[in-house]
Amino acid sequence: MPGLLLGDEFPNFEAETTNGKIKFHDFLGDSWGILFSHPRDYTPVCTTELGRAAKLSDEFSRRNVKMIALSIDSLEDHRGWTKDILAYNDEESGCAFPFPIIADNQRELAVALGMLDPDEKDKDGMPLTARCVFVIGQDKKLKLSLLYPATTGRNFDEILRVVDSLQLTAKNRVATPADWQPGERVMVPPNIPEEEAAAMFPAGVYTKELPSERKYLRYTPQP
Ligand code: BEZ
């Protein structure tokens, strides 16, 4: 079953969160969004993940990205656990947590968004949420999705890096190569003919010579 595909409009769901009830598109407003799920509150890997996400929240704000987390735990659990996450980050427990967490106790959203991990079950044998990431563009469409099992924590620096790539490539007809970091040279996509590429990228196009003699490995400075 395919679930949500890249380019699909993200569902405008309603949910209870630690910051009150939301309608997702209103929550996003004109911002980009990142919705990420975790298996369970008060668990070690999840605590390190949400701690890292909280530490990076200013970086996401600077990129106009609104963050929101989700698990199948209750609002009460989320509120108690965020104090632990702040303590893990060596911050005061009275500080406001920088993004809301959705309480999906009934697993309605987790099912609708394909977030459940059939291999991870609670004490009643019910599946927990996997480590899912959705990045949503300002047009409310899905731009990227990642799905990790419960036993593998995510790299939130990588998620910031892909946001940088998504935002750059939304504005410019370029692509970013493996391990690209902001400021590094980018690639000219293969569907841009040679003459057009020269006009489109006045900073210059460098084409790497290859044994096939095909001229597809083209670089240009980041626009
Ligand atoms: C964790 O967050 O540590 C975790 C949660 C569920 C399964 C495995 C690990």
mmCIF file of C-alpha atoms and ligand atoms in Angstrom:
data_model
loop_
_atom_site.group_PDB
_atom_site.id
_atom_site.type_symbol
_atom_site.label_atom_id
_atom_site.label_comp_id
_atom_site.label_asym_id
_atom_site.label_seq_id
_atom_site.Cartn_x
_atom_site.Cartn_y
_atom_site.Cartn_z
ATOM 1 C CA MET A 1 0.000 0.000 0.000
ATOM 2 C CA PRO A 2 1.682 3.233 -1.072
ATOM 3 C CA GLY A 3 0.445 5.631 1.699
ATOM 4 C CA LEU A 4 1.423 9.267 1.231
ATOM 5 C CA LEU A 5 3.481 9.935 -1.888
ATOM 6 C CA LEU A 6 5.836 12.799 -2.662
ATOM 7 C CA GLY A 7 3.769 15.656 -4.094
ATOM 8 C CA ASP A 8 0.540 14.595 -2.345
ATOM 9 C CA GLU A 9 -1.283 17.296 -0.406
ATOM 10 C CA PHE A 10 -0.651 16.556 3.263
ATOM 11 C CA PRO A 11 -3.897 15.719 5.146
ATOM 12 C CA ASN A 12 -5.426 18.674 6.998
ATOM 13 C CA PHE A 13 -6.002 16.624 10.148
ATOM 14 C CA GLU A 14 -7.208 17.848 13.536
ATOM 15 C CA ALA A 15 -5.278 16.806 16.628
ATOM 16 C CA GLU A 16 -4.823 17.413 20.337
ATOM 17 C CA THR A 17 -1.327 18.680 21.089
ATOM 18 C CA THR A 18 0.627 19.900 24.087
ATOM 19 C CA ASN A 19 -0.074 23.434 22.765
ATOM 20 C CA GLY A 20 -3.839 22.872 22.315
ATOM 21 C CA LYS A 21 -6.036 21.601 19.504
ATOM 22 C CA ILE A 22 -4.763 22.191 15.974
ATOM 23 C CA LYS A 23 -5.909 21.921 12.391
ATOM 24 C CA PHE A 24 -2.702 21.024 10.590
ATOM 25 C CA HIS A 25 -2.818 23.458 7.655
ATOM 26 C CA ASP A 26 -3.705 26.357 9.984
ATOM 27 C CA PHE A 27 -0.861 25.288 12.280
ATOM 28 C CA LEU A 28 1.559 25.443 9.308
ATOM 29 C CA GLY A 29 0.291 28.793 7.995
ATOM 30 C CA ASP A 30 2.827 30.006 5.414
ATOM 31 C CA SER A 31 5.680 27.970 6.906
ATOM 32 C CA TRP A 32 7.287 24.737 5.879
ATOM 33 C CA GLY A 33 6.585 21.904 8.313
ATOM 34 C CA ILE A 34 8.263 18.860 9.790
ATOM 35 C CA LEU A 35 6.062 16.235 11.418
ATOM 36 C CA PHE A 36 7.985 13.446 13.111
ATOM 37 C CA SER A 37 6.758 10.490 15.137
ATOM 38 C CA HIS A 38 8.489 8.492 17.869
ATOM 39 C CA PRO A 39 7.522 5.137 19.409
ATOM 40 C CA ARG A 40 6.898 6.007 23.033
ATOM 41 C CA ASP A 41 7.360 8.681 25.692
ATOM 42 C CA TYR A 42 9.788 7.987 28.554
ATOM 43 C CA THR A 43 12.075 5.815 26.398
ATOM 44 C CA PRO A 44 15.818 6.366 25.953
ATOM 45 C CA VAL A 45 16.320 6.768 22.189
ATOM 46 C CA CYS A 46 13.212 8.956 21.877
ATOM 47 C CA THR A 47 14.501 11.194 24.680
ATOM 48 C CA THR A 48 17.816 11.721 22.871
ATOM 49 C CA GLU A 49 15.978 12.412 19.600
ATOM 50 C CA LEU A 50 13.520 14.953 20.959
ATOM 51 C CA GLY A 51 16.338 16.520 22.974
ATOM 52 C CA ARG A 52 18.380 16.998 19.800
ATOM 53 C CA ALA A 53 15.322 18.255 17.889
ATOM 54 C CA ALA A 54 14.644 20.776 20.686
ATOM 55 C CA LYS A 55 18.290 21.950 20.587
ATOM 56 C CA LEU A 56 17.972 22.530 16.834
ATOM 57 C CA SER A 57 14.580 24.252 17.033
ATOM 58 C CA ASP A 58 16.072 27.745 16.433
ATOM 59 C CA GLU A 59 17.745 26.397 13.273
ATOM 60 C CA PHE A 60 14.406 25.055 12.017
ATOM 61 C CA SER A 61 12.700 28.412 12.854
ATOM 62 C CA ARG A 62 15.436 30.294 10.989
ATOM 63 C CA ARG A 63 14.496 28.217 7.913
ATOM 64 C CA ASN A 64 10.774 29.003 8.454
ATOM 65 C CA VAL A 65 10.037 25.367 9.357
ATOM 66 C CA LYS A 66 7.423 24.606 12.035
ATOM 67 C CA MET A 67 8.146 21.431 14.010
ATOM 68 C CA ILE A 68 5.595 19.058 15.487
ATOM 69 C CA ALA A 69 6.124 15.604 17.044
ATOM 70 C CA LEU A 70 3.673 12.712 17.480
ATOM 71 C CA SER A 71 3.333 9.534 19.462
ATOM 72 C CA ILE A 72 0.527 7.323 20.691
ATOM 73 C CA ASP A 73 0.941 8.560 24.278
ATOM 74 C CA SER A 74 -1.362 10.926 26.174
ATOM 75 C CA LEU A 75 -1.058 14.685 26.621
ATOM 76 C CA GLU A 76 -0.331 14.073 30.313
ATOM 77 C CA ASP A 77 2.576 11.769 29.395
ATOM 78 C CA HIS A 78 3.892 14.227 26.806
ATOM 79 C CA ARG A 79 3.812 17.082 29.336
ATOM 80 C CA GLY A 80 5.606 15.050 32.010
ATOM 81 C CA TRP A 81 8.177 13.646 29.574
ATOM 82 C CA THR A 82 9.096 17.047 28.089
ATOM 83 C CA LYS A 83 10.418 17.987 31.549
ATOM 84 C CA ASP A 84 12.744 14.966 31.353
ATOM 85 C CA ILE A 85 13.843 15.967 27.843
ATOM 86 C CA LEU A 86 14.666 19.493 29.044
ATOM 87 C CA ALA A 87 16.656 17.995 31.943
ATOM 88 C CA TYR A 88 18.466 15.693 29.478
ATOM 89 C CA ASN A 89 19.402 18.888 27.589
ATOM 90 C CA ASP A 90 20.536 20.459 30.910
ATOM 91 C CA GLU A 91 17.778 23.060 30.663
ATOM 92 C CA GLU A 92 15.406 24.308 33.375
ATOM 93 C CA SER A 93 12.271 22.151 33.662
ATOM 94 C CA GLY A 94 10.179 25.370 33.716
ATOM 95 C CA CYS A 95 11.309 26.314 30.171
ATOM 96 C CA ALA A 96 8.694 26.095 27.445
ATOM 97 C CA PHE A 97 9.205 23.098 25.176
ATOM 98 C CA PRO A 98 9.952 24.553 21.713
ATOM 99 C CA PHE A 99 7.421 22.579 19.668
ATOM 100 C CA PRO A 100 4.107 20.798 20.266
ATOM 101 C CA ILE A 101 3.669 17.028 20.540
ATOM 102 C CA ILE A 102 0.511 15.392 19.189
ATOM 103 C CA ALA A 103 -1.285 12.949 21.526
ATOM 104 C CA ASP A 104 -2.463 10.230 19.137
ATOM 105 C CA ASN A 105 -3.736 7.883 21.895
ATOM 106 C CA GLN A 106 -6.264 6.263 19.570
ATOM 107 C CA ARG A 107 -3.600 5.685 16.844
ATOM 108 C CA GLU A 108 -5.923 7.345 14.320
ATOM 109 C CA LEU A 109 -3.247 9.550 12.773
ATOM 110 C CA ALA A 110 -0.568 6.891 13.064
ATOM 111 C CA VAL A 111 -2.767 4.552 10.997
ATOM 112 C CA ALA A 112 -3.862 7.233 8.501
ATOM 113 C CA LEU A 113 -0.260 8.379 7.920
ATOM 114 C CA GLY A 114 1.278 4.880 7.836
ATOM 115 C CA MET A 115 3.406 5.506 10.923
ATOM 116 C CA LEU A 116 2.949 2.241 12.841
ATOM 117 C CA ASP A 117 5.825 -0.203 13.332
ATOM 118 C CA PRO A 118 4.398 -3.756 13.352
ATOM 119 C CA ASP A 119 7.534 -5.106 15.066
ATOM 120 C CA GLU A 120 7.305 -2.846 18.139
ATOM 121 C CA LYS A 121 4.366 -3.548 20.422
ATOM 122 C CA ASP A 122 3.159 -2.183 23.745
ATOM 123 C CA LYS A 123 2.255 -4.415 26.727
ATOM 124 C CA ASP A 124 -1.196 -5.037 25.203
ATOM 125 C CA GLY A 125 0.315 -6.191 21.911
ATOM 126 C CA MET A 126 -0.650 -2.977 20.073
ATOM 127 C CA PRO A 127 1.911 -1.575 17.583
ATOM 128 C CA LEU A 128 3.897 1.535 18.483
ATOM 129 C CA THR A 129 4.696 4.425 16.173
ATOM 130 C CA ALA A 130 7.847 4.091 14.064
ATOM 131 C CA ARG A 131 10.336 6.967 13.631
ATOM 132 C CA CYS A 132 8.695 8.675 10.693
ATOM 133 C CA VAL A 133 9.617 12.118 9.295
ATOM 134 C CA PHE A 134 7.510 14.144 6.886
ATOM 135 C CA VAL A 135 8.721 17.468 5.474
ATOM 136 C CA ILE A 136 5.857 19.548 4.096
ATOM 137 C CA GLY A 137 6.325 22.534 1.785
ATOM 138 C CA GLN A 138 4.621 25.938 1.904
ATOM 139 C CA ASP A 139 2.169 24.557 -0.691
ATOM 140 C CA LYS A 140 1.158 21.900 1.918
ATOM 141 C CA LYS A 141 2.546 19.135 -0.273
ATOM 142 C CA LEU A 142 4.783 16.299 0.908
ATOM 143 C CA LYS A 143 8.403 17.042 -0.050
ATOM 144 C CA LEU A 144 10.235 14.241 1.787
ATOM 145 C CA SER A 145 9.509 11.236 3.968
ATOM 146 C CA LEU A 146 11.791 9.012 6.060
ATOM 147 C CA LEU A 147 10.845 5.893 7.981
ATOM 148 C CA TYR A 148 13.179 4.423 10.608
ATOM 149 C CA PRO A 149 12.506 1.496 12.937
ATOM 150 C CA ALA A 150 12.219 2.101 16.678
ATOM 151 C CA THR A 151 15.715 0.765 17.337
ATOM 152 C CA THR A 152 17.500 3.364 15.129
ATOM 153 C CA GLY A 153 17.554 6.999 16.284
ATOM 154 C CA ARG A 154 17.523 9.708 13.606
ATOM 155 C CA ASN A 155 20.186 12.278 12.770
ATOM 156 C CA PHE A 156 18.514 15.686 13.087
ATOM 157 C CA ASP A 157 21.497 17.470 11.520
ATOM 158 C CA GLU A 158 20.762 15.389 8.420
ATOM 159 C CA ILE A 159 17.126 16.472 8.552
ATOM 160 C CA LEU A 160 18.228 20.138 8.649
ATOM 161 C CA ARG A 161 20.557 19.422 5.721
ATOM 162 C CA VAL A 162 17.736 17.965 3.630
ATOM 163 C CA VAL A 163 15.552 20.970 4.479
ATOM 164 C CA ASP A 164 18.363 23.183 3.120
ATOM 165 C CA SER A 165 18.465 21.095 -0.058
ATOM 166 C CA LEU A 166 14.659 21.065 -0.415
ATOM 167 C CA GLN A 167 14.441 24.841 0.020
ATOM 168 C CA LEU A 168 17.322 25.505 -2.394
ATOM 169 C CA THR A 169 15.960 23.183 -5.078
ATOM 170 C CA ALA A 170 12.415 24.588 -4.661
ATOM 171 C CA LYS A 171 13.761 27.986 -5.763
ATOM 172 C CA ASN A 172 16.476 26.995 -8.256
ATOM 173 C CA ARG A 173 16.693 24.356 -10.990
ATOM 174 C CA VAL A 174 19.617 22.555 -9.367
ATOM 175 C CA ALA A 175 20.145 19.286 -7.499
ATOM 176 C CA THR A 176 22.416 18.625 -4.511
ATOM 177 C CA PRO A 177 24.954 15.782 -4.643
ATOM 178 C CA ALA A 178 25.772 13.158 -2.023
ATOM 179 C CA ASP A 179 26.832 14.629 1.317
ATOM 180 C CA TRP A 180 26.270 18.193 0.046
ATOM 181 C CA GLN A 181 26.485 20.943 2.630
ATOM 182 C CA PRO A 182 25.082 24.485 2.203
ATOM 183 C CA GLY A 183 27.510 26.688 0.266
ATOM 184 C CA GLU A 184 29.079 23.823 -1.672
ATOM 185 C CA ARG A 185 28.742 23.435 -5.432
ATOM 186 C CA VAL A 186 25.530 21.909 -6.738
ATOM 187 C CA MET A 187 24.632 19.857 -9.797
ATOM 188 C CA VAL A 188 22.916 20.819 -13.020
ATOM 189 C CA PRO A 189 20.003 18.397 -13.495
ATOM 190 C CA PRO A 190 20.218 16.098 -16.531
ATOM 191 C CA ASN A 191 17.043 17.481 -18.127
ATOM 192 C CA ILE A 192 18.642 20.895 -18.808
ATOM 193 C CA PRO A 193 20.253 20.997 -22.284
ATOM 194 C CA GLU A 194 23.894 22.206 -22.526
ATOM 195 C CA GLU A 195 23.138 25.558 -24.269
ATOM 196 C CA GLU A 196 20.356 26.340 -21.767
ATOM 197 C CA ALA A 197 22.594 25.451 -18.806
ATOM 198 C CA ALA A 198 25.246 27.963 -19.897
ATOM 199 C CA ALA A 199 22.652 30.772 -19.941
ATOM 200 C CA MET A 200 20.906 29.595 -16.784
ATOM 201 C CA PHE A 201 24.058 29.442 -14.653
ATOM 202 C CA PRO A 202 26.168 32.551 -15.387
ATOM 203 C CA ALA A 203 28.572 31.604 -12.558
ATOM 204 C CA GLY A 204 29.731 28.787 -14.839
ATOM 205 C CA VAL A 205 29.157 25.102 -15.446
ATOM 206 C CA TYR A 206 31.981 22.608 -14.990
ATOM 207 C CA THR A 207 31.490 19.276 -16.740
ATOM 208 C CA LYS A 208 33.561 16.332 -15.544
ATOM 209 C CA GLU A 209 35.102 14.169 -18.254
ATOM 210 C CA LEU A 210 33.991 10.545 -17.964
ATOM 211 C CA PRO A 211 34.942 7.301 -19.725
ATOM 212 C CA SER A 212 31.473 7.162 -21.327
ATOM 213 C CA GLU A 213 32.108 10.656 -22.817
ATOM 214 C CA ARG A 214 28.602 11.519 -21.708
ATOM 215 C CA LYS A 215 28.351 15.071 -20.351
ATOM 216 C CA TYR A 216 26.017 14.511 -17.454
ATOM 217 C CA LEU A 217 28.198 15.245 -14.416
ATOM 218 C CA ARG A 218 27.814 19.027 -14.390
ATOM 219 C CA TYR A 219 28.535 21.287 -11.423
ATOM 220 C CA THR A 220 27.777 24.938 -10.798
ATOM 221 C CA PRO A 221 28.355 27.131 -7.734
ATOM 222 C CA GLN A 222 25.370 27.218 -5.361
ATOM 223 C CA PRO A 223 22.986 29.948 -6.622
HETATM 224 C C1 BEZ B 1 13.615 4.009 22.613
HETATM 225 O O1 BEZ B 1 13.179 5.134 22.356
HETATM 226 O O2 BEZ B 1 14.620 3.852 23.287
HETATM 227 C C2 BEZ B 1 12.909 2.797 22.077
HETATM 228 C C3 BEZ B 1 11.543 2.779 21.948
HETATM 229 C C4 BEZ B 1 10.913 1.630 21.474
HETATM 230 C C5 BEZ B 1 11.675 0.538 21.102
HETATM 231 C C6 BEZ B 1 13.055 0.569 21.194
HETATM 232 C C7 BEZ B 1 13.686 1.706 21.701
#
